[in-house]
Amino acid sequence: MDKYFSVFKISLAQEFVYKLNFIMWRLRNIIQILVFFFLWNSIDPTYFGYTQSSIMSYVFLLILIRSIVLSTKSTDVSGFVSSGDLSNYLLKPVGFFKYLLSRDIPTKIINITFSLFEISVLYLILKPNLFIQTDLFQILLFILSLIIAGFIYFSIIMLSNSAPFWVPDIGWGVQFLVTIIFVEFLSGAFFPLDVFPKPLFEFLKLTPFPYLIFVPIQTYLGGVSTVETFKNIIIGGLWAIILWIVMNKVWKKGLKVYEAVGR
Amino acid sequence: MDKVIVVDHLSKNFFVNEGNRSIKQAISSIFSKPQQKVVKAVKNLSFTIQKGELVGFIGPNGAGKTTTMKMLSGLLYPTSGFISVLDFDPFLKTPEYLKQISLVMGQKNQLWWDLPVIKSFEFSKAIYEINDKDYKKNLDELVSLLGVSGLLYTQVRKLSLGQRMKMELIASLIYKPKVLFLDEPTIGLDLVAQQNLRDFIYEYNKKNEATILLTSHNMSDLSDLCRRVIMINEGELMFDGALDDITHKFAQDKVIKITLSEEIDTKSIVDIGVIKKYAFPYCYITVPRSTVAFAAAELLQKYPIIDLNIEELPVEDVIRTIFSAKKV
C-alpha cells in the first residue's frame, strides 16, 4: 500500500507545478457550466419536467460530479503507448492500473476542492434555489453511483488508450471522439438526458454513458422511484464490471503487440 | 540456479507499415489498409548466461540487440521461442521479477521531469521497497561515483543531457538489481564518467555477483569489461565466446609489424601483403593467415629490418570487417 501512497504523494507534488495550466482547465469547466446555466435560465424547465430549483441543482451538481468522475490524468496513456514511453511504467514493480488510479486521486481531490470553491462563488453571484438532499440512504446510493461512474469512465478511457497498440498513428483522434462526443454528449454533461424523447432516453440508458453523470445526479436529486434507482445502480454496476473485464482483456492483448518503440 | 538467462530459439517479427512516398499514396492510405512488411528483428536466437557473468552483446545498428533486451526485460512478447530469466517468464512482469532486473537504455526517461531529482529517487525507494539503510548507502555510493552530489535538489528539466543520463542510471541501479540489461550505458557521458561507470559496472558485477548483459559500440567498454561476447547480425547469432576468439574465428589476415633501418620503396611490398600503414621506421602489413610465415621470411630477406612482430588484427577491425561484409 505504501507504494501506491508514494504514487499519490509524488503526483500531488507534480500537480502543483503546472498551476496556471490547472487554473485554465478550471476556467474551461466554469465556462461550460455557465453556458449550461444561461441556456436553462432562458427556457422553461417545467416543459421538460424540471422545476427551476431542480434544474439549478443539476447545474451545481454538474460542477462537482464532473470533478469527481471526469477529472483524470489517464488520458495521456494513449500517447505513452504510441511513443513507447509506456515502457518506463511497465518496468516498475507496480500494477499499472493501480498506479494510474493512485495518480488520479490527487487530481480528483484538487479538482473537487476547486469545484467546491467555485460552487460557493457561483452561489453567491447567482443565488439560485438549490435542492439539498437530506435522506441519508439516498446520499449513500449517490456515493455508490459515483464510484460506479468513476470505474466506468476509467475503463472507457483505457479502452480508447489501447487503440494505438494496433494503430499507432491514431492517438488523440479516438480519445477526442470518446471523451468529447460520447462521454460529454451522452452522459448528461450538456443537458439532462430525460429531455430526449422517451424511446431514445430508454435506449441510452442501456449504454454505459448515462451512468457517468446523469444517473449520479438523478440519484442525488431523488426524482425517481426507489425501484428505478436500484435498477440504475445495478445496470451501472454491471456496465462497470463488463467494461473492466473487456478493458483488461484488450489491454493484455495490446501488450502482446506492443512494440516499445523509441529506441 | 546457475543459468540466470536462458534464451532458446527466440524470434521476434515486427509488422512495419511501408511509409507513404508521395502525397497521392498518403491520401489513398486513408482509405485502404497500408502495405505491411514483416521485419524479422530476431531470428532463432539461443544462448545461456550463468550467474555472475558479464557478457558483451554486440552487433551493428539494427542487428536486434535492443529488441532482444526488450524481450528479456519483458517489454516485448516474443513471436516464438522461450526465455527464462531468474526462472521467471519476463513477459508476465511480476513485481518480484521487476525488482530484480533493470533495463538501462540511453534514452529512457523515468525521472519526474518537473520535480527535484531526489523526489524520483525517493519514489523508487518506495516502489522498490528499499529499506532506509540500503537506500542511503546505495544512493551515496552512486552519487559519489557519478559525481552528481550537488545536483540532487535540482529540477530534472534543468539538468544537462549528461547529468540527466547519470541520474537515470542512479534510478536504474538504486534498488541493486541482480540482472542488468545495459543498452549503451555510456552514451552521452563525458570521458571521466565513462571510465567511472566502467569501473562501477566491473565492481558491481564482482561484489554482487550480478549478471550483466551489455551492449555498446564503444570498444573500451567491451575490452575492459567483458570476457565473453555474443555477436548478432540481422537478428542471427554470429558468434558466442571469448572476445579474443573473434579474431581467430573471423580474421583471415594477420598483421606483420616491421621496424626498418632505412626508407624503402613500398611499392615492392605489394606482392607480399597489403600495407596498412607506413610511417618510417614503422610499417604494418596485413597478410593472409595461411601465408604469414612465408611472408615474414621473405620480408626479412628482402628489406633492412630491425624488428619484426606477427600479431592478430585489432578486434575492432575484425568486427568492423565482419559487419561491413554482411551489410551488402
Coordinates of C-alpha atoms in Angstrom, one line a residue:
Chain A
M1 CA 0.0 0.0 0.0
D2 CA 3.0 2.2 0.8
K3 CA 3.9 2.0 -2.9
Y4 CA 0.7 3.5 -4.0
F5 CA 0.7 6.1 -1.3
S6 CA 4.0 7.3 -2.8
V7 CA 2.5 7.5 -6.2
F8 CA -0.2 9.6 -4.6
K9 CA 2.3 11.9 -3.0
I10 CA 4.5 12.4 -6.0
S11 CA 1.6 13.0 -8.3
L12 CA 0.2 15.6 -5.8
A13 CA 3.6 17.4 -5.9
Q14 CA 3.5 17.2 -9.7
E15 CA 0.0 18.7 -9.7
F16 CA 1.3 21.9 -8.1
V17 CA 3.9 22.5 -10.8
Y18 CA 1.6 23.5 -13.5
K19 CA -0.6 25.9 -11.5
L20 CA -1.5 28.1 -14.4
N21 CA -2.4 25.1 -16.5
F22 CA -4.7 23.9 -13.8
I23 CA -6.4 27.3 -13.5
M24 CA -7.0 27.4 -17.2
W25 CA -8.6 23.9 -17.0
R26 CA -10.9 25.0 -14.2
L27 CA -11.8 28.1 -16.2
R28 CA -12.9 25.9 -19.1
N29 CA -15.0 23.9 -16.7
I30 CA -16.7 27.1 -15.3
I31 CA -17.4 28.4 -18.8
Q32 CA -19.1 25.1 -19.7
I33 CA -21.2 25.4 -16.6
L34 CA -22.1 29.0 -17.3
V35 CA -23.3 28.0 -20.8
F36 CA -25.4 25.3 -19.3
F37 CA -26.7 27.7 -16.7
F38 CA -27.7 30.5 -19.1
L39 CA -29.3 28.1 -21.5
W40 CA -31.5 26.6 -18.9
N41 CA -32.2 30.0 -17.3
S42 CA -33.7 31.2 -20.6
I43 CA -36.1 28.4 -21.2
D44 CA -38.9 26.9 -19.1
P45 CA -37.6 23.8 -17.4
T46 CA -41.1 22.7 -16.4
Y47 CA -41.7 21.8 -20.1
F48 CA -39.1 19.0 -19.6
G49 CA -40.4 18.0 -16.2
Y50 CA -37.9 20.0 -14.2
T51 CA -38.5 22.8 -11.7
Q52 CA -36.4 25.9 -11.6
S53 CA -34.9 24.6 -8.4
S54 CA -34.1 21.1 -9.6
I55 CA -32.5 22.3 -12.8
M56 CA -30.3 24.7 -10.9
S57 CA -29.4 21.9 -8.5
Y58 CA -28.5 19.9 -11.7
V59 CA -26.1 22.7 -12.8
F60 CA -24.4 22.9 -9.4
L61 CA -24.1 19.2 -9.0
L62 CA -22.7 19.0 -12.5
I63 CA -19.7 21.1 -11.4
L64 CA -19.0 18.7 -8.5
I65 CA -19.6 15.5 -10.4
R66 CA -17.5 16.5 -13.3
S67 CA -14.6 16.9 -11.0
I68 CA -15.2 13.6 -9.3
V69 CA -15.9 11.5 -12.3
L70 CA -14.3 13.2 -15.3
S71 CA -11.1 14.5 -13.9
T72 CA -8.3 12.1 -14.7
K73 CA -4.7 12.0 -15.8
S74 CA -5.1 8.7 -17.6
T75 CA -5.9 10.3 -21.0
D76 CA -2.1 10.7 -21.5
V77 CA -1.7 6.9 -21.7
S78 CA -2.5 6.7 -25.4
G79 CA 0.4 9.0 -26.0
F80 CA 2.7 6.7 -23.9
V81 CA 1.6 3.7 -26.0
S82 CA 2.4 5.3 -29.3
S83 CA 5.6 7.0 -28.2
G84 CA 6.9 4.0 -26.3
D85 CA 7.1 5.9 -23.0
L86 CA 4.9 3.2 -21.6
S87 CA 8.0 1.0 -21.2
N88 CA 9.1 3.1 -18.3
Y89 CA 5.9 2.3 -16.5
L90 CA 5.7 -1.3 -17.4
L91 CA 9.1 -2.0 -15.9
K92 CA 8.2 -0.6 -12.5
P93 CA 7.2 -3.2 -9.9
V94 CA 3.7 -1.7 -9.5
G95 CA 0.4 -2.7 -11.0
F96 CA -0.1 -0.2 -13.9
F97 CA -3.9 0.2 -13.3
K98 CA -3.4 0.7 -9.6
Y99 CA -0.6 3.2 -10.4
L100 CA -3.0 5.1 -12.7
L101 CA -5.8 5.1 -10.2
S102 CA -3.5 6.3 -7.4
R103 CA -2.3 9.0 -9.7
D104 CA -5.9 10.1 -10.3
I105 CA -6.8 10.5 -6.7
P106 CA -4.8 13.7 -6.1
T107 CA -6.1 15.1 -9.4
K108 CA -9.6 14.4 -8.3
I109 CA -9.1 15.8 -4.8
I110 CA -7.7 19.1 -6.2
N111 CA -10.5 19.3 -8.7
I112 CA -13.1 18.7 -6.1
T113 CA -11.6 21.3 -3.8
F114 CA -11.7 23.9 -6.6
S115 CA -15.1 23.0 -7.7
L116 CA -16.4 23.4 -4.1
F117 CA -14.9 26.9 -4.1
E118 CA -16.4 27.7 -7.5
I119 CA -19.8 26.4 -6.4
S120 CA -19.7 28.8 -3.4
V121 CA -18.7 31.8 -5.5
L122 CA -21.3 31.0 -8.2
Y123 CA -23.9 30.5 -5.4
L124 CA -23.2 33.9 -4.1
I125 CA -23.4 35.5 -7.5
L126 CA -26.4 33.6 -9.0
K127 CA -28.3 33.0 -5.7
P128 CA -30.1 30.0 -7.1
N129 CA -32.7 28.0 -5.2
L130 CA -30.9 24.7 -4.5
F131 CA -32.3 21.3 -3.6
I132 CA -30.4 19.8 -0.6
Q133 CA -30.7 16.0 -0.2
T134 CA -31.2 15.1 3.4
D135 CA -32.1 11.4 3.1
L136 CA -29.0 9.6 4.2
F137 CA -29.9 6.4 2.3
Q138 CA -30.2 8.4 -0.9
I139 CA -26.9 10.0 -0.3
L140 CA -25.3 6.6 0.2
L141 CA -26.7 5.5 -3.1
F142 CA -25.4 8.7 -4.7
I143 CA -21.9 7.9 -3.5
L144 CA -22.2 4.3 -4.8
S145 CA -23.3 5.7 -8.2
L146 CA -20.2 7.9 -8.2
I147 CA -17.9 5.0 -7.6
I148 CA -19.5 3.1 -10.4
A149 CA -19.2 6.2 -12.6
G150 CA -15.5 6.5 -11.8
F151 CA -14.8 2.9 -12.8
I152 CA -16.9 3.1 -16.0
Y153 CA -15.0 6.3 -17.0
F154 CA -11.6 4.8 -16.3
S155 CA -12.4 1.7 -18.4
I156 CA -13.7 3.7 -21.3
I157 CA -10.6 5.9 -21.3
M158 CA -8.3 2.9 -21.0
L159 CA -10.1 1.2 -23.9
S160 CA -9.5 4.3 -26.1
N161 CA -5.9 4.4 -24.8
S162 CA -5.5 0.8 -26.2
A163 CA -6.2 1.8 -29.8
P164 CA -2.6 2.9 -30.5
F165 CA -1.3 -0.6 -29.8
W166 CA -2.7 -1.5 -33.2
V167 CA -2.9 1.8 -34.9
P168 CA 0.0 3.9 -33.5
D169 CA -0.9 7.0 -35.6
I170 CA -4.4 7.2 -34.2
G171 CA -3.5 9.0 -30.9
W172 CA -5.9 11.7 -29.9
G173 CA -8.5 11.0 -32.6
V174 CA -10.1 8.2 -30.7
Q175 CA -9.8 10.0 -27.5
F176 CA -11.5 13.1 -28.9
L177 CA -14.4 11.0 -30.2
V178 CA -14.8 9.1 -27.0
T179 CA -14.3 11.9 -24.4
I180 CA -16.0 14.8 -26.2
I181 CA -18.7 13.2 -28.3
F182 CA -19.7 10.1 -26.4
V183 CA -18.8 11.0 -22.8
E184 CA -19.8 14.7 -22.8
F185 CA -22.8 14.5 -25.0
L186 CA -24.4 11.2 -23.9
S187 CA -23.6 11.3 -20.3
G188 CA -25.7 14.3 -19.4
A189 CA -22.9 16.8 -19.0
F190 CA -24.5 19.1 -21.6
F191 CA -28.2 18.6 -20.7
P192 CA -30.3 16.3 -18.6
L193 CA -30.8 13.2 -20.7
D194 CA -34.5 12.9 -20.0
V195 CA -35.2 15.8 -22.3
F196 CA -34.7 13.3 -25.1
P197 CA -37.8 11.5 -26.4
K198 CA -38.7 8.6 -24.1
P199 CA -37.7 5.8 -26.5
L200 CA -34.3 7.4 -27.2
F201 CA -33.8 8.0 -23.5
E202 CA -34.6 4.4 -22.6
F203 CA -32.2 3.2 -25.3
L204 CA -29.4 5.5 -24.0
K205 CA -29.9 4.0 -20.5
L206 CA -28.8 0.7 -21.9
T207 CA -25.5 2.2 -22.8
P208 CA -22.8 2.9 -20.2
F209 CA -22.7 6.7 -20.8
P210 CA -25.7 8.0 -18.7
Y211 CA -24.2 6.3 -15.6
L212 CA -21.3 8.7 -15.7
I213 CA -23.1 12.0 -15.0
F214 CA -26.8 11.8 -15.4
V215 CA -27.6 8.8 -13.2
P216 CA -25.5 10.1 -10.2
I217 CA -27.2 13.5 -10.4
Q218 CA -30.6 11.8 -10.7
T219 CA -29.8 9.6 -7.7
Y220 CA -28.9 12.7 -5.6
L221 CA -32.0 14.6 -6.7
G222 CA -34.1 11.5 -5.9
G223 CA -36.7 12.4 -8.5
V224 CA -37.3 8.8 -9.5
S225 CA -38.8 5.8 -7.7
T226 CA -36.6 3.6 -5.4
V227 CA -37.0 0.7 -7.8
E228 CA -35.8 2.8 -10.7
T229 CA -32.8 4.0 -8.6
F230 CA -31.8 0.4 -7.8
K231 CA -32.3 -0.6 -11.4
N232 CA -29.9 2.2 -12.3
I233 CA -27.3 1.1 -9.7
I234 CA -27.5 -2.5 -10.9
I235 CA -27.2 -1.7 -14.7
G236 CA -24.4 0.8 -14.0
G237 CA -22.6 -1.7 -11.8
L238 CA -22.9 -4.3 -14.5
W239 CA -21.5 -1.9 -17.0
A240 CA -18.6 -1.1 -14.7
I241 CA -17.8 -4.8 -14.3
I242 CA -18.2 -5.7 -18.0
L243 CA -16.2 -2.7 -19.2
W244 CA -13.4 -3.5 -16.6
I245 CA -13.2 -7.1 -17.9
V246 CA -13.2 -6.1 -21.5
M247 CA -10.7 -3.4 -20.9
N248 CA -8.4 -5.8 -19.1
K249 CA -8.6 -8.3 -22.0
V250 CA -8.0 -5.7 -24.6
W251 CA -5.1 -4.2 -22.7
K252 CA -3.5 -7.6 -22.3
K253 CA -3.8 -8.3 -26.0
G254 CA -2.4 -4.9 -26.7
L255 CA 0.7 -5.5 -24.6
K256 CA 1.4 -8.6 -26.7
V257 CA 1.7 -6.5 -29.8
Y258 CA 3.3 -3.5 -28.1
E259 CA 6.5 -2.6 -29.9
A260 CA 8.2 -0.5 -27.2
V261 CA 9.4 1.9 -29.8
G262 CA 11.6 4.9 -29.3
R263 CA 14.9 3.0 -29.0
Chain B
M1 CA 20.1 -21.8 -10.2
D2 CA 23.2 -21.4 -12.2
K3 CA 21.8 -20.4 -15.5
V4 CA 20.3 -17.0 -15.0
I5 CA 19.4 -16.2 -18.5
V6 CA 18.1 -18.9 -20.9
V7 CA 17.2 -17.9 -24.4
D8 CA 16.1 -20.7 -26.7
H9 CA 15.2 -20.4 -30.4
L10 CA 13.9 -16.9 -29.8
S11 CA 12.4 -15.0 -32.7
K12 CA 10.6 -11.7 -33.0
N13 CA 8.8 -10.3 -36.0
F14 CA 7.5 -6.8 -36.4
F15 CA 4.9 -5.6 -38.9
V16 CA 6.0 -2.4 -40.4
N17 CA 3.8 -0.1 -42.5
E18 CA 5.5 1.0 -45.6
G19 CA 5.8 4.8 -45.4
N20 CA 4.0 6.9 -47.9
R21 CA 6.3 8.0 -50.5
S22 CA 4.1 10.5 -52.2
I23 CA 1.1 12.7 -51.3
K24 CA -1.0 10.5 -53.6
Q25 CA -0.1 7.4 -51.6
A26 CA -0.7 9.3 -48.4
I27 CA -4.2 10.2 -49.5
S28 CA -5.0 6.7 -50.7
S29 CA -3.7 5.2 -47.5
I30 CA -6.5 6.9 -45.6
F31 CA -9.0 4.6 -47.4
S32 CA -7.0 1.4 -47.8
K33 CA -5.1 -0.8 -45.5
P34 CA -1.4 0.2 -45.6
Q35 CA 1.1 -2.1 -47.1
Q36 CA 2.7 -4.1 -44.4
K37 CA 6.1 -5.7 -44.4
V38 CA 7.3 -8.3 -41.9
V39 CA 10.6 -7.4 -40.4
K40 CA 12.4 -10.3 -38.7
A41 CA 14.2 -8.5 -36.0
V42 CA 15.5 -11.6 -34.1
K43 CA 15.8 -15.0 -35.7
N44 CA 16.1 -18.2 -33.9
L45 CA 18.5 -16.9 -31.2
S46 CA 19.8 -19.2 -28.5
F47 CA 22.2 -18.6 -25.6
T48 CA 22.5 -19.0 -21.9
I49 CA 24.2 -16.8 -19.4
Q50 CA 25.4 -18.1 -16.0
K51 CA 25.1 -16.3 -12.7
G52 CA 27.7 -13.5 -12.3
E53 CA 28.7 -13.4 -15.9
L54 CA 29.4 -10.1 -17.6
V55 CA 28.6 -10.6 -21.3
G56 CA 29.0 -8.1 -24.1
F57 CA 26.3 -8.1 -26.7
I58 CA 27.4 -6.6 -29.9
G59 CA 26.2 -6.1 -33.4
P60 CA 25.7 -3.2 -35.8
N61 CA 22.7 -0.9 -35.7
G62 CA 19.5 -2.7 -36.3
A63 CA 21.0 -6.1 -35.5
G64 CA 18.3 -6.9 -33.0
K65 CA 20.3 -6.2 -29.8
T66 CA 17.8 -3.8 -28.2
T67 CA 14.9 -6.0 -29.4
T68 CA 16.4 -8.9 -27.5
M69 CA 17.0 -6.8 -24.4
K70 CA 13.4 -5.7 -24.5
M71 CA 12.2 -9.3 -24.7
L72 CA 14.5 -10.2 -21.8
S73 CA 13.1 -7.5 -19.7
G74 CA 9.5 -8.4 -20.5
L75 CA 8.5 -5.4 -22.7
L76 CA 8.1 -7.3 -25.9
Y77 CA 6.2 -10.5 -26.4
P78 CA 8.3 -13.0 -28.4
T79 CA 6.9 -14.3 -31.7
S80 CA 8.3 -17.7 -30.9
G81 CA 10.9 -19.3 -28.7
F82 CA 11.5 -19.5 -25.0
I83 CA 13.0 -17.1 -22.5
S84 CA 13.6 -17.5 -18.8
V85 CA 15.4 -15.0 -16.6
L86 CA 16.0 -15.9 -12.9
D87 CA 13.4 -18.7 -13.6
F88 CA 10.7 -16.1 -14.4
D89 CA 8.9 -15.6 -17.7
P90 CA 9.8 -12.0 -18.3
F91 CA 6.7 -11.1 -20.2
L92 CA 4.5 -11.7 -17.1
K93 CA 6.3 -8.8 -15.5
T94 CA 5.6 -9.9 -11.9
P95 CA 6.7 -7.3 -9.3
E96 CA 9.1 -10.0 -7.9
Y97 CA 10.8 -10.2 -11.3
L98 CA 10.9 -6.5 -12.0
K99 CA 12.5 -5.8 -8.6
Q100 CA 15.5 -7.9 -9.5
I101 CA 16.2 -6.6 -13.0
S102 CA 17.0 -3.3 -14.6
L103 CA 16.9 -2.2 -18.2
V104 CA 19.2 0.7 -18.7
M105 CA 18.7 2.4 -22.1
G106 CA 20.3 5.6 -23.4
Q107 CA 17.0 7.4 -23.9
K108 CA 15.0 6.1 -21.1
N109 CA 13.0 8.6 -19.1
Q110 CA 11.9 7.5 -15.8
L111 CA 12.6 10.7 -13.8
W112 CA 9.9 13.1 -12.8
W113 CA 10.5 15.9 -15.2
D114 CA 9.1 18.7 -13.1
L115 CA 10.4 17.7 -9.7
P116 CA 13.8 17.8 -8.0
V117 CA 15.8 14.7 -8.8
I118 CA 15.7 13.5 -5.2
K119 CA 12.0 13.0 -5.4
S120 CA 12.4 10.5 -8.2
F121 CA 14.8 8.5 -6.1
E122 CA 12.6 8.7 -3.1
F123 CA 9.8 7.4 -5.3
S124 CA 12.0 4.5 -6.4
K125 CA 12.7 3.8 -2.8
A126 CA 9.0 3.4 -2.1
I127 CA 8.0 1.3 -5.1
Y128 CA 11.0 -1.0 -4.9
E129 CA 10.5 -1.2 -1.2
I130 CA 14.2 -0.4 -0.3
N131 CA 14.8 0.0 3.4
D132 CA 16.2 3.3 4.7
K133 CA 19.7 2.0 5.4
D134 CA 20.2 0.4 1.9
Y135 CA 18.7 3.4 0.2
K136 CA 21.1 5.8 1.9
K137 CA 24.1 3.5 1.2
N138 CA 23.2 2.9 -2.4
L139 CA 22.4 6.5 -3.1
D140 CA 25.6 7.8 -1.5
E141 CA 27.6 5.3 -3.5
L142 CA 26.1 6.0 -6.8
V143 CA 26.0 9.8 -6.3
S144 CA 29.7 10.0 -5.4
L145 CA 30.7 7.6 -8.2
L146 CA 29.0 9.7 -10.9
G147 CA 29.9 13.0 -9.2
V148 CA 26.4 14.5 -9.0
S149 CA 26.1 15.2 -5.3
G150 CA 25.5 18.9 -5.9
L151 CA 22.5 18.3 -8.2
L152 CA 20.1 16.2 -6.2
Y153 CA 17.8 19.1 -5.5
T154 CA 17.8 20.5 -9.0
Q155 CA 14.6 20.1 -11.1
V156 CA 15.1 17.3 -13.6
R157 CA 14.2 19.6 -16.6
K158 CA 17.1 21.9 -15.6
L159 CA 19.8 19.2 -15.9
S160 CA 22.0 18.8 -18.9
L161 CA 21.7 15.7 -21.1
G162 CA 24.8 14.1 -19.5
Q163 CA 23.7 14.9 -16.0
R164 CA 20.3 13.5 -16.7
M165 CA 21.8 10.3 -18.0
K166 CA 23.7 9.9 -14.8
M167 CA 20.5 10.4 -12.8
E168 CA 18.7 7.9 -14.9
L169 CA 21.5 5.4 -14.2
I170 CA 21.2 6.0 -10.4
A171 CA 17.4 5.5 -10.7
S172 CA 18.0 2.2 -12.5
L173 CA 20.5 0.9 -10.1
I174 CA 19.4 2.2 -6.7
Y175 CA 17.5 -1.0 -5.9
K176 CA 20.5 -3.2 -6.6
P177 CA 19.1 -5.4 -9.3
K178 CA 20.6 -8.9 -9.7
V179 CA 20.3 -8.8 -13.5
L180 CA 21.3 -5.8 -15.5
F181 CA 20.5 -5.2 -19.2
L182 CA 22.7 -2.3 -20.1
D183 CA 21.9 -0.9 -23.5
E184 CA 24.7 1.5 -24.3
P185 CA 25.1 2.8 -20.8
T186 CA 28.0 5.1 -21.6
I187 CA 26.3 7.0 -24.4
G188 CA 26.2 10.7 -23.7
L189 CA 28.7 10.6 -20.8
D190 CA 31.9 12.5 -20.6
L191 CA 35.2 10.6 -20.6
V192 CA 35.6 10.7 -16.8
A193 CA 32.1 9.5 -16.2
Q194 CA 32.5 6.8 -18.8
Q195 CA 35.6 5.4 -17.0
N196 CA 33.9 5.7 -13.6
L197 CA 30.9 3.9 -14.9
R198 CA 33.0 1.1 -16.4
D199 CA 34.8 0.7 -13.1
F200 CA 31.5 0.7 -11.3
I201 CA 30.0 -1.9 -13.6
Y202 CA 33.1 -4.1 -13.0
E203 CA 32.8 -3.6 -9.3
Y204 CA 29.1 -4.1 -9.2
N205 CA 29.4 -7.4 -11.1
K206 CA 32.1 -8.7 -8.7
K207 CA 30.6 -7.5 -5.5
N208 CA 27.0 -8.5 -6.0
E209 CA 27.6 -11.5 -8.3
A210 CA 25.2 -9.6 -10.7
T211 CA 24.6 -11.0 -14.1
I212 CA 25.1 -8.3 -16.7
L213 CA 24.4 -8.2 -20.4
L214 CA 25.9 -5.1 -22.0
T215 CA 25.6 -3.6 -25.5
S216 CA 28.0 -1.0 -26.6
H217 CA 29.6 0.4 -29.7
N218 CA 32.4 1.6 -27.5
M219 CA 35.2 -0.9 -27.7
S220 CA 36.8 0.1 -24.4
D221 CA 33.5 -0.9 -22.7
L222 CA 33.9 -4.3 -24.2
S223 CA 37.6 -4.9 -23.8
D224 CA 37.7 -3.6 -20.3
L225 CA 34.7 -5.5 -19.0
C226 CA 33.7 -8.5 -21.0
R227 CA 35.5 -11.7 -21.3
R228 CA 32.6 -13.2 -23.3
V229 CA 30.8 -11.6 -26.1
I230 CA 27.7 -12.6 -28.0
M231 CA 27.6 -11.2 -31.5
I232 CA 24.5 -10.9 -33.6
N233 CA 23.8 -9.5 -37.0
E234 CA 20.4 -9.2 -38.8
G235 CA 18.8 -11.0 -35.9
E236 CA 21.1 -14.0 -36.1
L237 CA 23.7 -15.3 -33.8
M238 CA 27.2 -15.0 -35.4
F239 CA 29.5 -15.7 -32.5
D240 CA 29.4 -16.6 -28.9
G241 CA 32.7 -16.9 -27.0
A242 CA 35.7 -15.1 -25.7
L243 CA 36.3 -11.6 -27.1
D244 CA 39.8 -12.6 -28.3
D245 CA 38.5 -15.6 -30.1
I246 CA 36.6 -13.4 -32.5
T247 CA 39.9 -12.7 -34.2
H248 CA 40.8 -16.4 -34.6
K249 CA 37.4 -17.2 -35.9
F250 CA 36.8 -14.4 -38.3
A251 CA 40.1 -12.8 -39.2
Q252 CA 41.5 -14.2 -42.4
D253 CA 44.5 -12.0 -42.1
K254 CA 47.3 -11.3 -39.6
V255 CA 49.3 -8.2 -39.3
I256 CA 53.1 -8.1 -39.6
K257 CA 54.7 -5.1 -37.9
I258 CA 58.2 -4.3 -39.0
T259 CA 60.7 -1.7 -38.0
L260 CA 63.1 -0.6 -40.7
S261 CA 66.6 0.7 -40.6
E262 CA 66.2 2.8 -43.7
E263 CA 63.5 4.0 -46.0
I264 CA 62.3 1.6 -48.6
D265 CA 60.2 1.7 -51.8
T266 CA 56.9 0.4 -50.5
K267 CA 55.6 -0.5 -54.0
S268 CA 57.5 -3.7 -54.0
I269 CA 55.9 -5.0 -50.8
V270 CA 52.5 -5.3 -52.6
D271 CA 53.5 -8.8 -53.8
I272 CA 53.8 -9.9 -50.2
G273 CA 50.8 -8.2 -48.5
V274 CA 48.7 -5.1 -48.1
I275 CA 50.3 -2.1 -46.4
K276 CA 48.0 -0.8 -43.7
K277 CA 50.2 2.0 -42.5
Y278 CA 53.7 3.2 -43.4
A279 CA 55.4 5.8 -41.3
F280 CA 59.1 5.4 -41.3
P281 CA 60.6 3.5 -39.5
Y282 CA 57.3 1.5 -38.9
C283 CA 55.4 -0.4 -41.5
Y284 CA 52.3 -2.5 -40.9
I285 CA 51.4 -5.2 -43.4
T286 CA 48.4 -7.5 -43.4
V287 CA 48.9 -10.9 -45.0
P288 CA 46.6 -13.9 -45.3
R289 CA 46.8 -16.1 -42.2
S290 CA 48.0 -19.2 -44.2
T291 CA 51.0 -17.5 -45.7
V292 CA 52.2 -15.5 -42.7
A293 CA 55.3 -17.5 -42.1
F294 CA 56.4 -17.3 -45.7
A295 CA 55.7 -13.6 -45.9
A296 CA 57.8 -12.9 -42.8
A297 CA 60.7 -14.9 -44.2
E298 CA 60.5 -13.0 -47.5
L299 CA 60.3 -9.6 -45.7
L300 CA 63.4 -10.4 -43.6
Q301 CA 65.3 -11.5 -46.7
K302 CA 64.4 -8.5 -48.9
Y303 CA 64.3 -5.5 -46.6
P304 CA 66.6 -3.9 -44.0
I305 CA 64.5 -4.9 -40.9
I306 CA 65.5 -4.3 -37.3
D307 CA 62.5 -5.8 -35.7
L308 CA 59.5 -7.9 -36.8
N309 CA 56.3 -8.9 -35.0
I310 CA 53.4 -11.0 -36.1
E311 CA 50.1 -10.0 -34.4
E312 CA 46.4 -10.6 -34.6
L313 CA 44.3 -7.8 -36.1
P314 CA 42.8 -5.5 -33.6
V315 CA 39.4 -6.8 -32.6
E316 CA 37.7 -3.6 -33.7
D317 CA 39.0 -4.0 -37.2
V318 CA 37.8 -7.6 -37.3
I319 CA 34.3 -6.7 -36.1
R320 CA 34.1 -3.8 -38.5
T321 CA 35.1 -6.1 -41.3
I322 CA 32.5 -8.7 -40.4
F323 CA 29.7 -6.1 -40.2
S324 CA 30.6 -4.3 -43.3
A325 CA 30.9 -7.5 -45.3
K326 CA 27.5 -8.7 -44.0
K327 CA 25.8 -5.4 -44.9
V328 CA 25.9 -6.0 -48.7

